[in-house]
mmCIF file of C-alpha atoms in Angstrom:
data_model
loop_
_atom_site.group_PDB
_atom_site.id
_atom_site.type_symbol
_atom_site.label_atom_id
_atom_site.label_comp_id
_atom_site.label_asym_id
_atom_site.label_seq_id
_atom_site.Cartn_x
_atom_site.Cartn_y
_atom_site.Cartn_z
ATOM 1 C CA ASN A 1 1.104 15.519 -13.500
ATOM 2 C CA ALA A 2 1.470 15.655 -9.737
ATOM 3 C CA GLY A 3 1.176 12.514 -7.469
ATOM 4 C CA VAL A 4 -1.052 11.927 -4.511
ATOM 5 C CA MET A 5 -0.556 14.583 -2.259
ATOM 6 C CA GLN A 6 -1.243 14.283 1.360
ATOM 7 C CA ASN A 7 -1.058 16.832 4.040
ATOM 8 C CA PRO A 8 0.518 17.382 6.814
ATOM 9 C CA ARG A 9 3.639 15.004 6.844
ATOM 10 C CA HIS A 10 3.958 14.827 10.315
ATOM 11 C CA LEU A 11 1.261 15.536 12.867
ATOM 12 C CA VAL A 12 1.288 15.444 16.491
ATOM 13 C CA ARG A 13 -1.441 15.153 18.745
ATOM 14 C CA ARG A 14 -1.819 15.134 22.264
ATOM 15 C CA ARG A 15 -4.365 12.270 23.705
ATOM 16 C CA GLY A 16 -8.167 13.121 23.744
ATOM 17 C CA GLN A 17 -7.625 15.893 20.278
ATOM 18 C CA GLU A 18 -9.054 15.498 17.132
ATOM 19 C CA ALA A 19 -6.526 14.687 14.418
ATOM 20 C CA ARG A 20 -7.350 15.324 10.608
ATOM 21 C CA LEU A 21 -5.440 14.051 7.853
ATOM 22 C CA ARG A 22 -6.053 15.331 4.115
ATOM 23 C CA CYS A 23 -5.473 13.441 0.898
ATOM 24 C CA SER A 24 -5.449 14.711 -2.648
ATOM 25 C CA PRO A 25 -5.983 12.032 -4.992
ATOM 26 C CA MET A 26 -3.748 12.296 -8.565
ATOM 27 C CA LYS A 27 -5.740 14.178 -11.071
ATOM 28 C CA GLY A 28 -8.005 12.310 -13.178
ATOM 29 C CA HIS A 29 -8.400 9.727 -10.047
ATOM 30 C CA SER A 30 -11.975 9.429 -8.211
ATOM 31 C CA HIS A 31 -10.943 6.710 -6.169
ATOM 32 C CA VAL A 32 -9.392 7.001 -2.725
ATOM 33 C CA TYR A 33 -8.217 4.402 -0.521
ATOM 34 C CA TRP A 34 -6.979 5.033 3.260
ATOM 35 C CA TYR A 35 -4.314 2.777 4.908
ATOM 36 C CA ARG A 36 -2.300 2.486 8.252
ATOM 37 C CA GLN A 37 0.941 1.320 8.664
ATOM 38 C CA LEU A 38 2.256 0.473 12.470
ATOM 39 C CA PRO A 39 5.811 0.278 12.915
ATOM 40 C CA GLU A 40 7.857 -2.817 11.454
ATOM 41 C CA GLU A 41 4.412 -3.864 10.076
ATOM 42 C CA GLY A 42 2.782 -4.071 6.695
ATOM 43 C CA LEU A 43 -0.286 -0.932 5.647
ATOM 44 C CA LYS A 44 -3.570 -2.527 6.548
ATOM 45 C CA PHE A 45 -6.538 -1.275 4.679
ATOM 46 C CA MET A 46 -8.946 1.304 6.296
ATOM 47 C CA VAL A 47 -11.484 2.481 4.027
ATOM 48 C CA TYR A 48 -12.288 2.593 0.432
ATOM 49 C CA LEU A 49 -14.344 6.026 -0.979
ATOM 50 C CA GLN A 50 -15.227 7.298 -4.168
ATOM 51 C CA LYS A 51 -16.799 10.701 -4.468
ATOM 52 C CA GLU A 52 -19.288 11.470 -1.874
ATOM 53 C CA ASN A 53 -19.622 7.835 -1.241
ATOM 54 C CA ILE A 54 -17.969 5.436 1.021
ATOM 55 C CA ILE A 55 -17.584 2.133 -0.481
ATOM 56 C CA ASP A 56 -15.931 -0.204 1.766
ATOM 57 C CA GLU A 57 -15.440 0.441 5.313
ATOM 58 C CA SER A 58 -14.232 -2.438 6.502
ATOM 59 C CA GLY A 59 -11.029 -1.976 7.831
ATOM 60 C CA MET A 60 -12.033 1.450 10.117
ATOM 61 C CA PRO A 61 -12.333 1.155 13.726
ATOM 62 C CA LYS A 62 -15.829 1.699 14.589
ATOM 63 C CA GLU A 63 -15.535 4.224 16.873
ATOM 64 C CA ARG A 64 -13.564 7.400 16.866
ATOM 65 C CA PHE A 65 -12.550 7.203 13.242
ATOM 66 C CA SER A 66 -14.503 8.624 9.952
ATOM 67 C CA ALA A 67 -13.879 9.292 6.202
ATOM 68 C CA GLU A 68 -15.175 11.730 3.758
ATOM 69 C CA PHE A 69 -14.549 12.287 0.084
ATOM 70 C CA PRO A 70 -16.326 15.323 -0.826
ATOM 71 C CA LYS A 71 -17.340 16.204 -4.238
ATOM 72 C CA GLU A 72 -14.545 19.034 -4.147
ATOM 73 C CA GLY A 73 -11.743 19.266 -2.337
ATOM 74 C CA PRO A 74 -9.457 16.489 -0.360
ATOM 75 C CA SER A 75 -10.284 13.769 0.968
ATOM 76 C CA ILE A 76 -10.237 13.402 5.033
ATOM 77 C CA LEU A 77 -9.735 10.737 7.682
ATOM 78 C CA ARG A 78 -10.494 11.932 11.065
ATOM 79 C CA ILE A 79 -9.685 10.445 13.805
ATOM 80 C CA GLN A 80 -11.442 11.722 17.295
ATOM 81 C CA GLN A 81 -10.354 11.655 20.854
ATOM 82 C CA VAL A 82 -6.635 10.452 20.251
ATOM 83 C CA VAL A 83 -5.087 7.619 21.813
ATOM 84 C CA ARG A 84 -1.538 6.837 22.141
ATOM 85 C CA GLY A 85 -2.403 3.333 19.784
ATOM 86 C CA ASP A 86 -3.143 5.776 17.069
ATOM 87 C CA SER A 87 0.161 6.677 16.518
ATOM 88 C CA ALA A 88 1.128 5.369 12.977
ATOM 89 C CA ALA A 89 2.054 6.372 9.335
ATOM 90 C CA TYR A 90 -1.327 6.746 7.429
ATOM 91 C CA PHE A 91 -1.425 6.421 3.714
ATOM 92 C CA CYS A 92 -3.564 7.528 0.908
ATOM 93 C CA ALA A 93 -3.631 5.984 -2.238
ATOM 94 C CA SER A 94 -5.966 6.936 -5.254
ATOM 95 C CA SER A 95 -6.711 5.323 -8.692
ATOM 96 C CA GLN A 96 -8.578 5.497 -12.053
ATOM 97 C CA PRO A 97 -11.852 4.058 -12.478
ATOM 98 C CA GLY A 98 -11.463 0.872 -14.213
ATOM 99 C CA GLN A 99 -7.660 0.362 -13.074
ATOM 100 C CA SER A 100 -6.068 -2.222 -10.566
ATOM 101 C CA GLU A 101 -3.114 -0.172 -9.572
ATOM 102 C CA GLN A 102 -3.021 2.143 -6.758
ATOM 103 C CA TYR A 103 -0.628 5.110 -6.377
ATOM 104 C CA PHE A 104 0.362 6.076 -2.681
ATOM 105 C CA GLY A 105 1.157 9.541 -1.224
ATOM 106 C CA PRO A 106 3.995 9.908 0.976
ATOM 107 C CA GLY A 107 2.235 9.449 4.137
ATOM 108 C CA THR A 108 1.029 11.092 7.298
ATOM 109 C CA ARG A 109 3.141 10.326 10.432
ATOM 110 C CA LEU A 110 0.900 10.967 13.196
ATOM 111 C CA THR A 111 2.467 10.658 16.644
ATOM 112 C CA VAL A 112 0.173 10.813 19.707
ATOM 113 C CA THR A 113 1.900 12.649 22.967
ATOM 114 C CA ALA B 1 -9.819 -14.585 4.259
ATOM 115 C CA GLN B 2 -7.088 -13.596 2.017
ATOM 116 C CA THR B 3 -3.148 -13.209 3.346
ATOM 117 C CA VAL B 4 0.099 -12.731 2.060
ATOM 118 C CA THR B 5 3.176 -14.143 3.796
ATOM 119 C CA GLN B 6 6.515 -12.582 3.401
ATOM 120 C CA SER B 7 8.891 -14.857 5.031
ATOM 121 C CA GLN B 8 12.177 -13.486 4.723
ATOM 122 C CA PRO B 9 12.455 -10.343 7.075
ATOM 123 C CA GLU B 10 15.697 -9.251 5.916
ATOM 124 C CA MET B 11 17.917 -9.834 2.956
ATOM 125 C CA SER B 12 21.400 -8.872 1.872
ATOM 126 C CA VAL B 13 22.885 -8.464 -1.809
ATOM 127 C CA GLN B 14 26.025 -7.196 -3.367
ATOM 128 C CA GLU B 15 25.854 -4.529 -5.753
ATOM 129 C CA ALA B 16 25.708 -5.792 -9.355
ATOM 130 C CA GLU B 17 24.511 -9.172 -8.245
ATOM 131 C CA THR B 18 20.671 -10.978 -8.154
ATOM 132 C CA VAL B 19 18.718 -11.175 -5.415
ATOM 133 C CA THR B 20 15.111 -13.010 -4.960
ATOM 134 C CA LEU B 21 12.036 -12.083 -2.505
ATOM 135 C CA SER B 22 9.932 -14.405 -1.783
ATOM 136 C CA CYS B 23 6.223 -14.033 -1.147
ATOM 137 C CA THR B 24 3.093 -16.689 -0.894
ATOM 138 C CA TYR B 25 -0.604 -15.945 -0.377
ATOM 139 C CA ASP B 26 -3.512 -17.698 0.062
ATOM 140 C CA THR B 27 -6.855 -17.162 -1.615
ATOM 141 C CA SER B 28 -9.911 -19.286 -3.049
ATOM 142 C CA GLU B 29 -10.277 -17.001 -6.094
ATOM 143 C CA SER B 30 -8.685 -17.741 -9.344
ATOM 144 C CA ASP B 31 -8.760 -13.758 -10.351
ATOM 145 C CA TYR B 32 -6.804 -11.498 -8.728
ATOM 146 C CA TYR B 33 -3.740 -8.883 -8.921
ATOM 147 C CA LEU B 34 -0.155 -8.985 -7.195
ATOM 148 C CA PHE B 35 1.973 -6.506 -6.794
ATOM 149 C CA TRP B 36 5.185 -5.794 -5.405
ATOM 150 C CA TYR B 37 5.772 -2.342 -3.676
ATOM 151 C CA LYS B 38 9.122 -0.681 -2.482
ATOM 152 C CA GLN B 39 9.214 1.716 0.582
ATOM 153 C CA PRO B 40 12.531 3.286 0.775
ATOM 154 C CA PRO B 41 13.608 5.117 3.967
ATOM 155 C CA SER B 42 11.345 8.258 2.758
ATOM 156 C CA ARG B 43 8.532 5.737 3.411
ATOM 157 C CA GLN B 44 7.267 6.711 0.118
ATOM 158 C CA MET B 45 5.109 3.813 -1.547
ATOM 159 C CA ILE B 46 6.476 3.069 -4.694
ATOM 160 C CA LEU B 47 4.636 0.397 -7.315
ATOM 161 C CA VAL B 48 7.212 -1.751 -8.677
ATOM 162 C CA ILE B 49 5.639 -4.713 -10.752
ATOM 163 C CA ARG B 50 2.240 -5.925 -11.191
ATOM 164 C CA GLN B 51 0.702 -9.362 -12.377
ATOM 165 C CA GLU B 52 -2.778 -10.424 -13.369
ATOM 166 C CA ALA B 53 -3.692 -14.044 -12.244
ATOM 167 C CA TYR B 54 -5.101 -15.162 -15.446
ATOM 168 C CA LYS B 55 -1.761 -14.431 -17.225
ATOM 169 C CA GLN B 56 0.615 -16.872 -17.689
ATOM 170 C CA GLN B 57 3.627 -14.619 -18.449
ATOM 171 C CA ASN B 58 5.808 -13.113 -15.827
ATOM 172 C CA ALA B 59 5.656 -9.652 -15.681
ATOM 173 C CA THR B 60 8.934 -7.987 -16.276
ATOM 174 C CA GLU B 61 10.003 -4.114 -15.537
ATOM 175 C CA ASN B 62 13.505 -3.340 -16.507
ATOM 176 C CA ARG B 63 15.858 -5.011 -13.769
ATOM 177 C CA PHE B 64 12.981 -6.264 -12.055
ATOM 178 C CA SER B 65 10.968 -9.547 -12.937
ATOM 179 C CA VAL B 66 8.451 -12.192 -11.017
ATOM 180 C CA ASN B 67 8.460 -15.806 -10.995
ATOM 181 C CA PHE B 68 4.809 -16.148 -10.451
ATOM 182 C CA GLN B 69 3.325 -20.021 -9.936
ATOM 183 C CA LYS B 70 -0.218 -19.712 -9.429
ATOM 184 C CA ALA B 71 -0.959 -23.718 -8.403
ATOM 185 C CA ALA B 72 1.448 -22.986 -5.604
ATOM 186 C CA LYS B 73 0.526 -19.533 -4.835
ATOM 187 C CA SER B 74 3.989 -18.051 -4.713
ATOM 188 C CA PHE B 75 5.233 -14.554 -6.242
ATOM 189 C CA SER B 76 8.567 -13.847 -5.938
ATOM 190 C CA LEU B 77 10.554 -10.746 -7.100
ATOM 191 C CA LYS B 78 13.880 -10.728 -8.740
ATOM 192 C CA ILE B 79 16.406 -7.889 -9.094
ATOM 193 C CA SER B 80 19.052 -8.084 -11.056
ATOM 194 C CA ASP B 81 22.115 -5.700 -11.142
ATOM 195 C CA SER B 82 21.350 -4.850 -7.833
ATOM 196 C CA GLN B 83 21.927 -1.090 -7.319
ATOM 197 C CA LEU B 84 22.427 0.920 -3.684
ATOM 198 C CA GLY B 85 19.168 2.924 -4.682
ATOM 199 C CA ASP B 86 17.260 -0.789 -4.399
ATOM 200 C CA ALA B 87 17.647 -0.617 -0.957
ATOM 201 C CA ALA B 88 14.259 -0.407 0.718
ATOM 202 C CA MET B 89 11.782 -2.589 2.493
ATOM 203 C CA TYR B 90 9.425 -4.611 -0.181
ATOM 204 C CA PHE B 91 5.950 -5.362 0.098
ATOM 205 C CA CYS B 92 4.168 -8.134 -1.747
ATOM 206 C CA ALA B 93 0.059 -7.253 -2.134
ATOM 207 C CA TYR B 94 -2.424 -8.916 -3.246
ATOM 208 C CA LYS B 95 -5.938 -7.696 -4.728
ATOM 209 C CA MET B 96 -9.102 -9.615 -5.851
ATOM 210 C CA ASN B 97 -10.120 -8.311 -9.387
ATOM 211 C CA TYR B 98 -14.017 -7.283 -8.794
ATOM 212 C CA GLY B 99 -13.456 -5.616 -11.820
ATOM 213 C CA GLY B 100 -11.394 -2.494 -12.158
ATOM 214 C CA SER B 101 -10.168 0.034 -9.411
ATOM 215 C CA GLN B 102 -12.513 -1.984 -6.556
ATOM 216 C CA GLY B 103 -11.111 -3.611 -3.822
ATOM 217 C CA ASN B 104 -8.664 -3.130 -1.300
ATOM 218 C CA LEU B 105 -4.748 -3.968 -1.166
ATOM 219 C CA ILE B 106 -3.754 -6.831 1.373
ATOM 220 C CA PHE B 107 -0.190 -6.630 2.191
ATOM 221 C CA GLY B 108 2.892 -9.175 3.693
ATOM 222 C CA LYS B 109 4.697 -7.653 6.781
ATOM 223 C CA GLY B 110 7.584 -6.958 4.257
ATOM 224 C CA THR B 111 11.364 -7.902 3.546
ATOM 225 C CA LYS B 112 14.071 -5.253 4.214
ATOM 226 C CA LEU B 113 16.698 -5.266 1.407
ATOM 227 C CA SER B 114 20.316 -3.976 2.345
ATOM 228 C CA VAL B 115 22.526 -3.266 -0.742
ATOM 229 C CA LYS B 116 26.361 -3.813 0.062
ATOM 230 C CA PRO B 117 28.720 -1.574 -1.967
#
């Protein structure tokens, strides 16, 4: 059973470009969470999605950031007009309905130059 | 708001010895979950152990065990017979129990564990 998949693993963008991060949850998992990790920090919650629904986006910056989890395909975290402060590791986690544990992907390291 | 505090930025242990990592949390809720995650240099987050707040018995997974003190809001991780592969960042995390998978994890800042051969 494949784990949570994230791609790309590393992404370099220039200031002002768009970044798209993808997450495929574990088989059978319909709940997806996105977290951001700044250097020397713990992970901070961004958004929680179920298929075709955003359940909780209380951790998402109000501008430039959006997330989706379509009926078919991976969950996407989109960052428009990236700035240097967006440089971080972005982790996706998934869980089954009714399950408290969240299982993490390997993360995408975004570098904004 | 709930918070998680790990007061030890770095810890060191001799191979085969035992080490305890500390974690305290703040919440007004009575039903929640607590977790320890391991993040090795590969940066993959690995679930180590889980504790349900309404269970008094401390969770155990092989060489890993916790000391859960609900009244003190303390949740320490004990690693017995430490191995070189245990070297990693360890994060304590809290999650409210909304029923099942709802709810996000709240993480501490982590403790970097070094294992000396």
